[in-house]
CSV table of N, CA and C in Angstrom, one decimal:
chain,number,residue,atom,x,y,z
A,1,UNK,N,-58.9,-115.6,0.3
A,1,UNK,CA,-58.1,-117.4,0.3
A,1,UNK,C,-58.9,-117.9,0.8
A,2,UNK,N,-59.6,-119.3,-0.1
A,2,UNK,CA,-59.6,-120.3,0.2
A,2,UNK,C,-59.2,-121.6,0.7
A,3,UNK,N,-59.1,-121.6,2.0
A,3,UNK,CA,-57.7,-122.4,2.4
A,3,UNK,C,-58.2,-123.8,2.8
A,4,UNK,N,-59.8,-124.3,2.8
A,4,UNK,CA,-60.5,-124.9,3.4
A,4,UNK,C,-61.9,-125.6,2.3
A,5,UNK,N,-61.6,-126.6,1.8
A,5,UNK,CA,-63.0,-126.7,0.8
A,5,UNK,C,-63.9,-128.3,1.1
A,6,UNK,N,-64.6,-128.6,1.4
A,6,UNK,CA,-65.4,-129.3,1.9
A,6,UNK,C,-67.2,-130.0,0.8
A,7,UNK,N,-67.1,-130.4,0.9
A,7,UNK,CA,-67.9,-132.1,0.0
A,7,UNK,C,-68.4,-132.8,0.6
A,8,UNK,N,-69.8,-133.6,-0.5
A,8,UNK,CA,-70.3,-134.4,0.4
A,8,UNK,C,-72.0,-134.0,1.2
A,9,UNK,N,-72.4,-132.6,1.0
A,9,UNK,CA,-73.5,-132.9,1.9
A,9,UNK,C,-74.3,-133.0,0.8
A,10,UNK,N,-76.0,-132.6,0.8
A,10,UNK,CA,-77.1,-133.2,0.1
A,10,UNK,C,-78.0,-133.6,1.1
A,11,UNK,N,-78.8,-134.2,0.3
A,11,UNK,CA,-80.5,-135.2,0.5
A,11,UNK,C,-80.0,-136.5,1.1
A,12,UNK,N,-80.1,-136.6,2.7
A,12,UNK,CA,-80.8,-137.7,2.9
A,12,UNK,C,-81.7,-137.6,3.7
A,13,UNK,N,-82.2,-139.2,3.4
A,13,UNK,CA,-83.5,-140.1,4.1
A,13,UNK,C,-83.4,-139.9,5.7
A,14,UNK,N,-84.1,-140.0,6.8
A,14,UNK,CA,-84.3,-140.4,8.2
A,14,UNK,C,-83.0,-142.2,8.6
A,15,UNK,N,-82.5,-141.9,8.7
A,15,UNK,CA,-81.7,-143.4,9.2
A,15,UNK,C,-80.5,-143.4,7.9
A,16,UNK,N,-80.6,-142.8,7.6
A,16,UNK,CA,-79.8,-142.6,6.3
A,16,UNK,C,-78.0,-142.1,6.5
A,17,UNK,N,-77.1,-141.9,5.3
A,17,UNK,CA,-75.2,-141.9,5.8
A,17,UNK,C,-75.4,-141.0,4.6
A,18,UNK,N,-74.3,-140.2,5.2
A,18,UNK,CA,-73.8,-139.1,4.5
A,18,UNK,C,-72.1,-139.6,4.8
A,19,UNK,N,-71.4,-139.1,4.3
A,19,UNK,CA,-70.0,-138.8,4.3
A,19,UNK,C,-69.1,-137.1,4.3
A,20,UNK,N,-68.9,-136.5,4.9
A,20,UNK,CA,-68.4,-135.8,4.1
A,20,UNK,C,-66.3,-135.4,4.3
A,21,UNK,N,-66.6,-134.2,3.1
A,21,UNK,CA,-64.9,-133.8,3.3
A,21,UNK,C,-64.2,-132.6,3.3
A,22,UNK,N,-63.6,-132.3,3.6
A,22,UNK,CA,-62.2,-131.3,4.1
A,22,UNK,C,-61.2,-131.3,3.9
A,23,UNK,N,-60.8,-130.8,2.4
A,23,UNK,CA,-59.4,-130.9,2.0
A,23,UNK,C,-58.6,-129.3,2.2
A,24,UNK,N,-57.4,-129.7,2.8
A,24,UNK,CA,-57.2,-127.7,3.0
A,24,UNK,C,-55.4,-128.3,2.4
A,25,UNK,N,-54.9,-127.5,2.8
A,25,UNK,CA,-53.3,-127.6,3.1
A,25,UNK,C,-52.4,-128.3,3.4
A,26,UNK,N,-51.4,-128.6,3.0
A,26,UNK,CA,-51.0,-129.2,3.5
A,26,UNK,C,-50.0,-128.7,5.2
A,27,UNK,N,-49.7,-127.4,4.7
A,27,UNK,CA,-49.2,-126.7,6.2
A,27,UNK,C,-50.5,-127.0,7.4
A,28,UNK,N,-52.1,-127.1,6.6
A,28,UNK,CA,-52.7,-126.4,8.2
A,28,UNK,C,-52.6,-127.9,8.8
A,29,UNK,N,-52.1,-129.0,7.7
A,29,UNK,CA,-53.3,-131.0,8.6
A,29,UNK,C,-51.3,-131.2,8.8
A,30,UNK,N,-50.7,-130.1,8.8
A,30,UNK,CA,-49.3,-130.5,9.3
A,30,UNK,C,-49.0,-130.4,10.5
A,31,UNK,N,-50.2,-129.4,11.2
A,31,UNK,CA,-50.6,-128.3,12.6
A,31,UNK,C,-51.3,-128.0,13.9
A,32,UNK,N,-52.2,-128.0,13.1
A,32,UNK,CA,-53.8,-128.0,13.1
A,32,UNK,C,-54.6,-128.8,13.6
A,33,UNK,N,-55.7,-128.4,14.5
A,33,UNK,CA,-56.3,-129.6,14.8
A,33,UNK,C,-57.4,-128.9,14.3
A,34,UNK,N,-58.4,-130.3,14.0
A,34,UNK,CA,-59.7,-130.0,13.3
A,34,UNK,C,-61.3,-130.3,13.8
A,35,UNK,N,-62.0,-129.2,13.7
A,35,UNK,CA,-63.3,-129.3,14.4
A,35,UNK,C,-64.2,-129.8,12.4
A,36,UNK,N,-65.4,-129.8,13.3
A,36,UNK,CA,-67.0,-129.9,12.4
A,36,UNK,C,-68.3,-129.7,13.5
A,37,UNK,N,-68.8,-128.8,12.4
A,37,UNK,CA,-69.2,-127.5,13.9
A,37,UNK,C,-70.5,-127.6,12.7
A,38,UNK,N,-72.4,-127.5,13.3
A,38,UNK,CA,-73.1,-127.3,12.0
A,38,UNK,C,-73.9,-126.0,12.9
A,39,UNK,N,-74.7,-125.3,12.5
A,39,UNK,CA,-75.5,-124.6,12.3
A,39,UNK,C,-77.1,-124.9,11.5
A,40,UNK,N,-78.2,-124.7,12.2
A,40,UNK,CA,-79.5,-125.0,11.5
A,40,UNK,C,-79.6,-123.1,12.1
A,41,UNK,N,-81.3,-122.5,11.0
A,41,UNK,CA,-81.5,-122.2,11.3
A,41,UNK,C,-82.3,-121.7,12.8
A,42,UNK,N,-82.2,-120.7,13.0
A,42,UNK,CA,-82.3,-120.1,14.5
A,42,UNK,C,-82.1,-120.6,15.9
A,43,UNK,N,-81.3,-121.2,15.6
A,43,UNK,CA,-80.3,-122.4,16.6
A,43,UNK,C,-78.6,-121.6,16.5
A,44,UNK,N,-77.6,-121.5,17.9
A,44,UNK,CA,-76.8,-121.0,17.6
A,44,UNK,C,-75.7,-123.0,16.9
A,45,UNK,N,-74.1,-122.2,16.6
A,45,UNK,CA,-74.0,-122.8,16.0
A,45,UNK,C,-73.1,-124.3,17.2
A,46,UNK,N,-72.8,-125.4,16.8
A,46,UNK,CA,-72.7,-126.1,17.1
A,46,UNK,C,-72.0,-126.4,17.2
A,47,UNK,N,-70.8,-127.3,17.9
A,47,UNK,CA,-69.4,-128.1,18.0
A,47,UNK,C,-70.2,-129.3,17.7
A,48,UNK,N,-69.3,-130.3,16.4
A,48,UNK,CA,-70.4,-131.8,16.9
A,48,UNK,C,-69.3,-133.2,17.1
A,49,UNK,N,-67.3,-132.0,16.2
A,49,UNK,CA,-66.9,-133.2,16.9
A,49,UNK,C,-65.7,-132.6,16.4
A,50,UNK,N,-64.2,-132.7,17.4
A,50,UNK,CA,-63.0,-132.4,17.3
A,50,UNK,C,-61.7,-133.0,17.2
A,51,UNK,N,-60.6,-133.3,16.1
A,51,UNK,CA,-59.6,-134.4,16.4
A,51,UNK,C,-59.0,-133.7,16.6
A,52,UNK,N,-58.1,-134.2,16.8
A,52,UNK,CA,-56.8,-133.3,16.9
A,52,UNK,C,-55.2,-134.3,16.0
A,53,UNK,N,-53.8,-133.7,16.3
A,53,UNK,CA,-53.3,-133.9,15.0
A,53,UNK,C,-52.9,-135.5,15.0
A,54,UNK,N,-52.9,-135.6,16.4
A,54,UNK,CA,-52.7,-137.0,16.2
A,54,UNK,C,-54.0,-138.0,16.1
A,55,UNK,N,-55.0,-137.4,16.2
A,55,UNK,CA,-55.8,-138.5,16.1
A,55,UNK,C,-56.9,-138.9,17.4
A,56,UNK,N,-56.6,-138.3,18.0
A,56,UNK,CA,-57.9,-138.0,19.0
A,56,UNK,C,-58.8,-137.4,19.7
A,57,UNK,N,-60.2,-138.0,19.3
A,57,UNK,CA,-61.7,-137.4,19.3
A,57,UNK,C,-62.2,-137.4,20.1
A,58,UNK,N,-63.3,-136.7,19.7
A,58,UNK,CA,-64.4,-135.8,21.4
A,58,UNK,C,-65.8,-135.8,20.6
A,59,UNK,N,-66.4,-136.0,20.9
A,59,UNK,CA,-68.0,-135.7,20.9
A,59,UNK,C,-69.3,-134.9,21.3
A,60,UNK,N,-69.5,-134.5,21.2
A,60,UNK,CA,-71.4,-133.8,21.5
A,60,UNK,C,-71.9,-135.3,22.3
A,61,UNK,N,-73.0,-135.4,23.6
A,61,UNK,CA,-74.0,-136.5,23.2
A,61,UNK,C,-75.2,-136.2,22.4
A,62,UNK,N,-75.1,-134.9,21.4
A,62,UNK,CA,-76.1,-135.2,20.3
A,62,UNK,C,-75.6,-135.9,19.5
A,63,UNK,N,-74.4,-136.6,18.7
A,63,UNK,CA,-74.1,-136.6,18.3
A,63,UNK,C,-72.8,-138.4,18.5
A,64,UNK,N,-72.6,-138.4,20.0
A,64,UNK,CA,-71.8,-139.5,20.1
A,64,UNK,C,-72.0,-141.0,19.7
A,65,UNK,N,-71.4,-141.7,19.4
A,65,UNK,CA,-72.5,-142.7,18.8
A,65,UNK,C,-72.4,-143.0,17.5
A,66,UNK,N,-72.9,-142.6,16.3
A,66,UNK,CA,-73.5,-141.8,15.2
A,66,UNK,C,-72.6,-140.9,13.6
A,67,UNK,N,-71.8,-140.7,15.0
A,67,UNK,CA,-70.0,-139.2,13.7
A,67,UNK,C,-69.3,-140.0,14.3
A,68,UNK,N,-68.7,-140.2,13.3
A,68,UNK,CA,-67.5,-140.0,13.3
A,68,UNK,C,-66.0,-139.3,12.8
A,69,UNK,N,-65.3,-138.5,13.5
A,69,UNK,CA,-64.4,-137.7,12.2
A,69,UNK,C,-63.2,-138.2,12.4
A,70,UNK,N,-62.4,-138.4,11.1
A,70,UNK,CA,-61.0,-138.8,11.0
A,70,UNK,C,-60.4,-138.1,9.9
A,71,UNK,N,-58.9,-138.1,10.2
A,71,UNK,CA,-58.4,-137.2,9.4
A,71,UNK,C,-57.1,-138.3,8.5
A,72,UNK,N,-56.6,-138.0,7.4
A,72,UNK,CA,-55.7,-138.2,6.4
A,72,UNK,C,-55.3,-136.8,6.2
A,73,UNK,N,-53.8,-137.5,7.0
A,73,UNK,CA,-52.9,-135.9,6.7
A,73,UNK,C,-52.2,-135.7,5.5
A,74,UNK,N,-51.7,-137.4,4.4
A,74,UNK,CA,-51.2,-137.6,3.8
A,74,UNK,C,-52.1,-136.4,2.7
A,75,UNK,N,-53.6,-137.0,3.2
A,75,UNK,CA,-54.5,-136.6,1.9
A,75,UNK,C,-55.1,-134.9,1.9
A,76,UNK,N,-54.0,-134.7,3.3
A,76,UNK,CA,-54.8,-132.7,4.1
A,76,UNK,C,-56.4,-133.0,4.0
A,77,UNK,N,-57.2,-134.0,4.4
A,77,UNK,CA,-58.2,-134.4,4.6
A,77,UNK,C,-59.1,-134.7,5.8
A,78,UNK,N,-60.2,-134.4,6.2
A,78,UNK,CA,-60.4,-134.7,7.8
A,78,UNK,C,-62.4,-135.2,7.1
A,79,UNK,N,-62.6,-136.4,7.6
A,79,UNK,CA,-63.6,-136.8,7.6
A,79,UNK,C,-65.0,-136.3,8.3
A,80,UNK,N,-66.4,-136.6,8.2
A,80,UNK,CA,-67.0,-136.8,9.2
A,80,UNK,C,-68.0,-137.7,8.7
A,81,UNK,N,-68.5,-138.8,9.1
A,81,UNK,CA,-68.9,-139.8,8.8
A,81,UNK,C,-70.4,-139.8,9.6
A,82,UNK,N,-71.5,-139.8,8.8
A,82,UNK,CA,-72.6,-139.7,9.6
A,82,UNK,C,-73.3,-140.3,9.1
A,83,UNK,N,-74.5,-141.5,10.5
A,83,UNK,CA,-74.6,-143.1,10.5
A,83,UNK,C,-76.5,-142.4,11.1
A,84,UNK,N,-77.3,-143.0,10.7
A,84,UNK,CA,-78.7,-143.1,12.2
A,84,UNK,C,-79.3,-141.3,11.6
A,85,UNK,N,-78.7,-141.1,10.8
A,85,UNK,CA,-78.8,-139.5,10.6
A,85,UNK,C,-80.9,-139.4,11.1
A,86,UNK,N,-80.7,-137.8,11.4
A,86,UNK,CA,-82.7,-137.7,12.2
A,86,UNK,C,-82.9,-136.5,11.8
A,87,UNK,N,-83.8,-136.4,11.5
A,87,UNK,CA,-84.3,-134.8,10.9
A,87,UNK,C,-83.9,-133.7,11.6
A,88,UNK,N,-83.7,-134.1,13.0
A,88,UNK,CA,-82.5,-132.7,13.9
A,88,UNK,C,-81.5,-132.0,13.6
A,89,UNK,N,-80.2,-133.5,12.4
A,89,UNK,CA,-78.9,-133.2,11.9
A,89,UNK,C,-79.2,-132.0,10.6
A,90,UNK,N,-80.2,-131.9,10.5
A,90,UNK,CA,-80.4,-131.0,9.5
A,90,UNK,C,-79.8,-129.5,9.7
A,91,UNK,N,-78.5,-128.8,9.1
A,91,UNK,CA,-78.1,-127.8,9.0
A,91,UNK,C,-77.2,-127.5,8.1
A,92,UNK,N,-76.6,-126.5,8.1
A,92,UNK,CA,-74.9,-125.8,7.8
A,92,UNK,C,-74.0,-126.6,8.4
A,93,UNK,N,-73.6,-127.7,8.0
A,93,UNK,CA,-71.8,-128.3,8.5
A,93,UNK,C,-71.0,-127.6,7.2
A,94,UNK,N,-69.9,-127.1,8.8
A,94,UNK,CA,-68.4,-126.9,8.7
A,94,UNK,C,-67.2,-126.7,9.1
A,95,UNK,N,-66.3,-127.3,8.5
A,95,UNK,CA,-65.2,-127.6,9.0
A,95,UNK,C,-64.2,-126.5,9.6
A,96,UNK,N,-63.6,-126.7,10.4
A,96,UNK,CA,-62.6,-125.9,10.6
A,96,UNK,C,-61.6,-125.8,11.9
A,97,UNK,N,-60.4,-125.1,11.3
A,97,UNK,CA,-58.7,-125.8,11.6
A,97,UNK,C,-58.7,-124.3,13.2
A,98,UNK,N,-58.0,-125.2,14.0
A,98,UNK,CA,-57.8,-124.4,14.9
A,98,UNK,C,-55.7,-124.5,15.0
A,99,UNK,N,-55.5,-123.6,15.2
A,99,UNK,CA,-54.4,-123.7,16.1
A,99,UNK,C,-54.3,-122.9,16.9
A,100,UNK,N,-52.8,-122.3,17.3
A,100,UNK,CA,-52.2,-121.1,18.1
A,100,UNK,C,-52.2,-119.6,17.7
A,101,UNK,N,-53.5,-119.0,18.0
A,101,UNK,CA,-53.1,-117.5,17.3
A,101,UNK,C,-54.3,-117.9,16.0
A,102,UNK,N,-54.4,-118.7,15.6
A,102,UNK,CA,-54.9,-119.0,14.1
A,102,UNK,C,-56.5,-119.7,13.9
A,103,UNK,N,-57.2,-119.3,13.3
A,103,UNK,CA,-58.9,-120.2,12.9
A,103,UNK,C,-59.7,-119.6,11.7
A,104,UNK,N,-59.4,-121.1,11.2
A,104,UNK,CA,-59.6,-121.4,9.4
A,104,UNK,C,-60.4,-121.4,9.2
A,105,UNK,N,-61.8,-121.3,8.7
A,105,UNK,CA,-63.0,-121.8,8.3
A,105,UNK,C,-63.1,-122.5,7.1
A,106,UNK,N,-63.8,-123.6,7.4
A,106,UNK,CA,-64.7,-124.0,5.4
A,106,UNK,C,-65.5,-123.0,4.9
A,107,UNK,N,-66.2,-123.8,3.7
A,107,UNK,CA,-67.2,-122.1,3.2
A,107,UNK,C,-68.6,-123.2,4.1
A,108,UNK,N,-69.0,-124.1,4.3
A,108,UNK,CA,-70.2,-124.9,4.7
A,108,UNK,C,-70.7,-125.4,3.9
A,109,UNK,N,-71.5,-126.5,3.7
A,109,UNK,CA,-72.1,-127.6,3.0
A,109,UNK,C,-73.6,-127.9,3.8
A,110,UNK,N,-74.8,-127.9,3.0
A,110,UNK,CA,-75.6,-128.2,3.8
A,110,UNK,C,-75.7,-129.7,3.6
A,111,UNK,N,-76.4,-130.0,4.8
A,111,UNK,CA,-77.0,-131.4,4.9
A,111,UNK,C,-78.7,-131.4,5.1
A,112,UNK,N,-79.2,-131.8,5.1
A,112,UNK,CA,-80.8,-131.9,4.7
A,112,UNK,C,-81.2,-133.5,4.9
A,113,UNK,N,-81.0,-133.7,6.3
A,113,UNK,CA,-82.3,-135.0,6.4
A,113,UNK,C,-84.2,-134.5,6.5
A,114,UNK,N,-84.7,-134.8,5.4
A,114,UNK,CA,-86.2,-135.6,5.2
A,114,UNK,C,-86.6,-136.7,5.0
A,115,UNK,N,-87.3,-136.9,4.7
A,115,UNK,CA,-88.1,-138.5,4.0
A,115,UNK,C,-89.3,-138.2,3.0
């Protein structure tokens, strides 16, 4: 079952922007908090943004001030706006739904930052 579908990845120059989207079912978006993770080759998976059902957000220092997570529950979609992108942001980005006793992952989308 594909429960989360992502889009928006691609190639962008340093300093550029991308907006990732992740769409799921109304069931998921009514009860789950949402996260974005990334994983670069040879590196551990890193949490880059979280948002609760009510819209409270958190970010690690590595992306604070550059990335913004948001959600539109009426559209069953969570977004990751990425600005001022750096080569070190290059990774596969995945969305993740968190609930009590439940964990759902998107398929992942490649983001490459290179001149």
